[in-house]
Amino acid sequence: MIINHETALKTLRRMTHEILEKNDDVANIVLVGILKKGLPIALLIRDNIKQYAGIEVPVVELDISMHRDDEKRRPATQPDFAVGNKVCILVDDVLFTGRTARAAMDAIVDLGRPKRIEFAVLIDRGHRELPIRADYVGKNAPTALDETVIVNLSGINAGVYIERIR
């Protein structure tokens, strides 16, 4: 186990404080949870922002399947939100090669021109293939290429784990 459930929630609270420190105009933030694993983390960050700043920022689920260059393309559902002049904070569970983040940025730019795009991840495991970095990182957890990181924030076995790929 990399981090247990309690530590993961504590880490997300710290990341929320970092987001609030960097963004004076909280009402201008849109949290963009990358389908599927980024959405639960985005919702937790939204709840933390509401608790600390008293503002409920919108959360949007982003399907990036149409923008992937390393997987078979399939039609994506477009979210219905305006990105113009908004601070879009992409949220995902794990940053690995950077390809998911690149596809997510492409999907956002297809919707309009945001004021800024930031990136928040719970775990950064290294091994970039693209020059991508996260603005907000919960934990750096270097892994071997034959390992994967599993993030599970609900249920009996909640926590973040490393598993060897067979």
Coordinates of C-alpha atoms in Angstrom, one line a residue:
M1 CA 0.0 0.0 0.0
I2 CA 1.3 3.4 -1.0
I3 CA -1.2 5.4 1.2
N4 CA -4.2 4.4 3.1
H5 CA -7.7 5.9 2.8
E6 CA -7.2 8.3 5.7
T7 CA -3.9 9.6 4.3
A8 CA -5.4 9.9 0.8
L9 CA -8.2 12.1 2.1
K10 CA -5.7 14.2 4.1
T11 CA -3.5 14.5 1.0
L12 CA -6.6 15.7 -1.0
R13 CA -7.2 18.3 1.7
R14 CA -3.7 19.6 1.3
M15 CA -4.0 19.7 -2.5
T16 CA -7.3 21.7 -2.1
H17 CA -5.5 24.3 0.0
E18 CA -2.8 24.6 -2.7
I19 CA -5.5 25.1 -5.3
L20 CA -7.1 27.8 -3.2
E21 CA -3.8 29.5 -2.5
K22 CA -3.0 29.7 -6.3
N23 CA -6.4 30.8 -7.4
D24 CA -7.8 34.0 -6.0
D25 CA -11.0 33.9 -8.0
V26 CA -12.4 30.5 -6.8
A27 CA -15.7 31.2 -8.5
N28 CA -13.9 31.0 -11.8
I29 CA -12.6 27.4 -11.3
V30 CA -14.1 24.4 -13.1
L31 CA -12.9 21.0 -11.9
V32 CA -12.6 18.6 -14.8
G33 CA -12.6 15.0 -13.8
I34 CA -11.1 12.7 -16.4
L35 CA -13.5 9.8 -17.0
K36 CA -13.7 7.6 -15.0
K37 CA -11.0 7.6 -12.3
G38 CA -10.5 11.4 -12.1
L39 CA -14.2 12.2 -11.3
P40 CA -14.3 10.8 -7.7
I41 CA -11.2 12.8 -6.9
A42 CA -12.6 15.9 -8.5
L43 CA -15.8 15.5 -6.4
L44 CA -13.8 15.2 -3.2
I45 CA -11.8 18.3 -4.1
R46 CA -15.0 20.2 -4.8
D47 CA -16.4 19.2 -1.4
N48 CA -13.2 20.4 0.2
I49 CA -13.4 23.8 -1.7
K50 CA -17.0 24.2 -0.5
Q51 CA -15.9 23.5 3.1
Y52 CA -12.9 25.8 3.1
A53 CA -14.0 28.7 0.8
G54 CA -17.8 28.4 1.0
I55 CA -18.1 28.2 -2.8
E56 CA -19.4 25.2 -4.8
V57 CA -17.4 25.0 -8.0
P58 CA -18.7 23.0 -10.9
V59 CA -17.4 19.6 -11.6
V60 CA -17.5 18.2 -15.2
E61 CA -16.7 14.7 -16.3
L62 CA -14.5 14.6 -19.4
D63 CA -14.4 11.7 -21.8
I64 CA -11.1 11.8 -23.6
S65 CA -11.5 8.6 -25.7
M66 CA -11.7 10.5 -28.9
H67 CA -8.5 12.3 -28.3
R68 CA -6.3 9.4 -27.3
D69 CA -3.3 8.5 -29.6
D70 CA -2.5 5.3 -27.9
E71 CA -5.9 3.5 -27.8
K72 CA -8.6 2.7 -30.3
R73 CA -10.7 5.8 -30.8
R74 CA -14.4 5.7 -30.0
P75 CA -17.0 8.4 -30.0
A76 CA -16.8 10.6 -27.0
T77 CA -19.6 12.4 -25.2
Q78 CA -18.9 16.2 -25.1
P79 CA -19.5 17.8 -21.8
D80 CA -21.9 20.8 -21.7
F81 CA -19.9 23.6 -20.1
A82 CA -18.3 26.8 -21.2
V83 CA -14.5 26.9 -20.7
G84 CA -14.1 30.5 -22.0
N85 CA -12.0 32.5 -19.5
K86 CA -12.3 29.8 -16.8
V87 CA -9.5 28.1 -14.9
C88 CA -10.0 24.5 -15.8
I89 CA -8.3 22.1 -13.3
L90 CA -7.9 18.7 -14.8
V91 CA -8.1 16.0 -12.2
D92 CA -7.0 12.4 -12.5
D93 CA -5.9 9.6 -10.1
V94 CA -2.4 8.8 -11.6
L95 CA 0.0 10.6 -13.8
F96 CA 2.1 8.2 -15.8
T97 CA 3.2 8.7 -19.4
G98 CA 1.4 12.0 -19.9
R99 CA -0.8 10.8 -22.7
T100 CA -4.0 11.0 -20.8
A101 CA -3.3 14.6 -19.7
R102 CA -2.4 15.6 -23.3
A103 CA -5.7 14.1 -24.6
A104 CA -7.6 15.9 -21.8
M105 CA -6.1 19.2 -22.8
D106 CA -7.0 18.6 -26.4
A107 CA -10.6 17.9 -25.4
I108 CA -10.8 21.1 -23.3
V109 CA -9.3 23.3 -26.1
D110 CA -11.9 21.8 -28.5
L111 CA -14.6 23.3 -26.2
G112 CA -13.1 26.8 -26.2
R113 CA -10.2 28.9 -24.8
P114 CA -9.8 28.6 -21.1
K115 CA -8.0 31.3 -19.1
R116 CA -5.7 28.6 -17.8
I117 CA -5.5 24.8 -17.6
E118 CA -4.0 23.3 -14.4
F119 CA -3.5 19.6 -13.6
A120 CA -4.0 17.8 -10.3
V121 CA -3.2 14.2 -9.6
L122 CA -3.3 12.1 -6.5
I123 CA -0.2 10.0 -7.5
D124 CA 2.7 10.9 -9.9
R125 CA 4.5 7.6 -10.8
G126 CA 7.0 9.0 -13.3
H127 CA 7.9 7.4 -16.7
R128 CA 6.8 10.4 -18.9
E129 CA 6.6 10.0 -22.6
L130 CA 5.5 13.6 -23.1
P131 CA 6.7 16.8 -21.4
I132 CA 3.8 17.0 -19.0
R133 CA 3.8 17.9 -15.3
A134 CA 1.1 18.3 -12.7
D135 CA 0.6 21.6 -10.9
Y136 CA -0.8 19.8 -7.8
V137 CA 0.6 16.4 -6.8
G138 CA -0.6 14.4 -3.8
K139 CA 2.3 12.0 -3.7
N140 CA 5.3 11.1 -5.9
A141 CA 5.5 7.3 -6.1
P142 CA 8.1 6.1 -8.5
T143 CA 7.2 2.6 -9.9
A144 CA 8.7 0.1 -12.2
L145 CA 7.4 -0.2 -15.8
D146 CA 5.9 -3.6 -15.0
E147 CA 3.8 -2.2 -12.1
T148 CA 0.5 -0.4 -12.0
V149 CA -1.0 1.9 -9.5
I150 CA -4.5 1.2 -8.2
V151 CA -6.5 4.0 -6.6
N152 CA -9.6 2.9 -4.7
L153 CA -11.1 5.6 -2.5
S154 CA -14.2 3.7 -1.3
G155 CA -15.0 0.3 0.2
I156 CA -13.3 -2.0 2.6
N157 CA -9.9 -1.9 0.8
A158 CA -9.8 1.8 0.2
G159 CA -6.3 3.1 -0.4
V160 CA -3.6 3.4 -3.1
Y161 CA -1.7 0.2 -4.1
I162 CA 1.0 -0.9 -6.4
E163 CA 0.5 -4.1 -8.3
R164 CA 2.8 -6.0 -10.6
I165 CA 1.5 -6.5 -14.1
R166 CA 1.6 -10.1 -15.3

